[in-house]
Amino acid sequence: MKHKFIIPLTIIIIVIGVIVACIFGFNLGEKYKMQTRLRIPFEESFDISDVKQIADDVLGGASYTIGYSDDFKSSVEIYIEGVTDEQFQNFENKLKEKYPTFADDENTEETEETTETEETKIAESKIIIGTVMPETNPFDLVKVYIKPMLITLAIVIVLLTIYARKYGIIKALFSNLALILAINAVYVSLIAICRIPLNEYIISFGIFIYGISLICASIYSKTIAKN
Amino acid sequence: MEKKLKIILCVVLTILIALVAFLGVYSKDEAGILYKSKLPDYVLSSDFKNKRVSSFIIDDSTEEKIYDADGKEVDSIPEGESEDNYKKEETKINPDWTRTLENYEKAKEILEGRLKILAIDNYLIRLDKATGNLAVELTDELDTDTTLQYLSAKGDFEITDTDTGDVLMDRSDLDNVSVIYGRDPDNLSAINVYVDFKFNKTGKEKLAQISRDYIKVEESEEETETTDETDEAENSEDTEDTESEESKQKTITITIEGQTFNSTYFGEEMTTGELPVSIGSASNTDDLQTYLKRGQMYEMLLNNDEMPLTYTITNSEVVRGNLAENGLKIATIIVGVIFAIIAIYSIIKYKADGLIMTISYIFASALLALLVRYTRTVVSINSFMAGALLLIVNSYIIIEVLRLINNEEMSVWSSFKNACLKNILLIVIAIIIAVVFTFMSNVKAYSFGITLFYGVISIAISNFLILRTMLLAHHEK
């Protein structure tokens, strides 16, 4: 009864996963999306949670990641998908309100010397816009594993087929291959369906799942050979 | 009494090795101030290190080209010549027709090929398909600046006549470039480093021709010197001829990336299709490494296609390795959770035997940690996944052992033998995965394989030394 339930469910998950992946693609992790890196150096002590709060208020629903950009924790980096000029200016103004010394006093003095108008007494922006990074191709994240996975798959399939040859070579070959591919396809489909962000942890866990699929196939071969 | 002693010894040994492996052994340094670890540090993969992210932007600038009356391109208008006889044209460095998606993708592939030759496998290249700009992410190391400089180079190659500038050979004649080195026959303490240019069939013929045309003139000089010495008039004429021939020594210039690589002539006709050119003579290991590295850069440039577009690096900044804090924590939690589930299940189901199994796992983990440290194994996130996989494989076998001991009342040794034989396929598959992944050049795949391999060794030692001993002591009558 349990077995009858598993196979249709597996097929449904894989089909839905393929459809979702084809239409919407995979949800790339924050680090791999198209993003701009902002670096904010501070000359006074600061609390990163304050910076995060300001970013939440100003940047609205935009997805971003925030963290220290150096080991001395003297500057903050924000990776953001896209930021308008208005949002950028608001962000800077809020930081200046919270941290008055954030405005560069030296530049303000230079500006005062060179011109008389009030409008030019604006500190030079301290937020540094770094590298604009295009979106990563998901294939680039996994391609290093394709060769070893294919080699181990070929060796293991041959081994399992020979081990379970009494079951029938063709039957053993295809049933083992189907089991290995099904387990991995379910994992990839669940990533696509649940929009799990694709990052190095998910890919590493995928290698673990691949190993588990080979182990499952060997247990299956042992069972069919025994029967 | 003896049984209890064996169990206590195994537990003490496990605690000891766990303390050493996970907490470390410290002693005061030479100054007697700070405590220094006596164990070698873990070698973390570049996942945990700072990255250098650089923007490769397609060069939008223009260059001025000067053409003479015949339409031939010249470097500059000669002094005294009228500018009216020459035509100046501003041309884009990257003409619009070159800015296609195909060329953008080709540029990315070429960069990947270059990084492969440099044995740099931890990188990420992102392509903006709309603009053709690239963002290249490398591990931030001492020589990253040099790597980036060469990486962005176009990779053009020419052999020209030094005097006339006529192009004699170009990239299309090249087949392969390699770096070779050997002892200097005149100075055995020095090692000469060469860049060996190998040409294709067409190139080989051209090289043979060029080597004849640009051969060393001294051979002719000797011939003229050996003519009739009594005829002084002839000799003086010959000498004059030799002098004029010496001044006509034709040389070729090898240009890589617009820079002169070497200017030379040929000592003999080159018929092998190979042209080794010296880039330096090293008298110590440091110099040798420097020259080899330089040679490797030329190898990198010329063993891949020429870049279809010219890029400039506009922004290169160091980005903190974001796995350093969270990565290790997350990976440790995953493995810890799997371990906890297995431990709780086995203790509940098999009571004392389950506890023995847990203790043997602690011993195996500690032993693996020490092996990884002392063998300088690169640790990445994948290493933890290998550990988790091994945990599951071994648990499956050991639970079978415990089932046979408790349910079928087999002896400990027979249970081990039976369980291993029944699951020999599992063990073989784990070893196959370990070996195949270990032989991969990519460090992420390699760290998975090598950790799995050392894990198999640690588990085998732990099962034999701790698990078997304690089970025997617990069950023997």
Short mmCIF file of C-alpha atoms in Angstrom, two decimals, chain A residues 13-27 185-198 202:
data_model
loop_
_atom_site.label_atom_id
_atom_site.label_comp_id
_atom_site.label_asym_id
_atom_site.label_seq_id
_atom_site.Cartn_x
_atom_site.Cartn_y
_atom_site.Cartn_z
CA ILE A 13 6.53 16.04 -7.59
CA ILE A 14 8.98 15.62 -10.45
CA VAL A 15 6.48 16.79 -13.09
CA ILE A 16 5.47 19.85 -11.06
CA GLY A 17 9.15 20.56 -10.38
CA VAL A 18 10.02 20.42 -14.09
CA ILE A 19 7.10 22.74 -14.97
CA VAL A 20 8.05 25.24 -12.25
CA ALA A 21 11.73 25.14 -13.22
CA CYS A 22 10.92 25.68 -16.91
CA ILE A 23 8.52 28.57 -16.29
CA PHE A 24 10.03 30.34 -13.30
CA GLY A 25 13.55 28.92 -13.18
CA PHE A 26 15.30 28.42 -9.86
CA ASN A 27 15.35 30.94 -7.06
CA ALA A 185 15.00 14.60 -9.31
CA VAL A 186 12.71 14.84 -6.26
CA TYR A 187 15.35 16.88 -4.42
CA VAL A 188 15.83 19.27 -7.35
CA SER A 189 12.05 19.51 -7.89
CA LEU A 190 11.44 20.37 -4.24
CA ILE A 191 14.06 23.15 -4.53
CA ALA A 192 12.21 24.54 -7.56
CA ILE A 193 8.67 24.12 -6.14
CA CYS A 194 9.42 25.48 -2.67
CA ARG A 195 11.58 28.28 -4.19
CA ILE A 196 14.42 27.35 -1.87
CA PRO A 197 17.26 29.81 -2.55
CA LEU A 198 20.03 28.10 -4.48
CA ILE A 202 21.91 23.59 -1.00
#
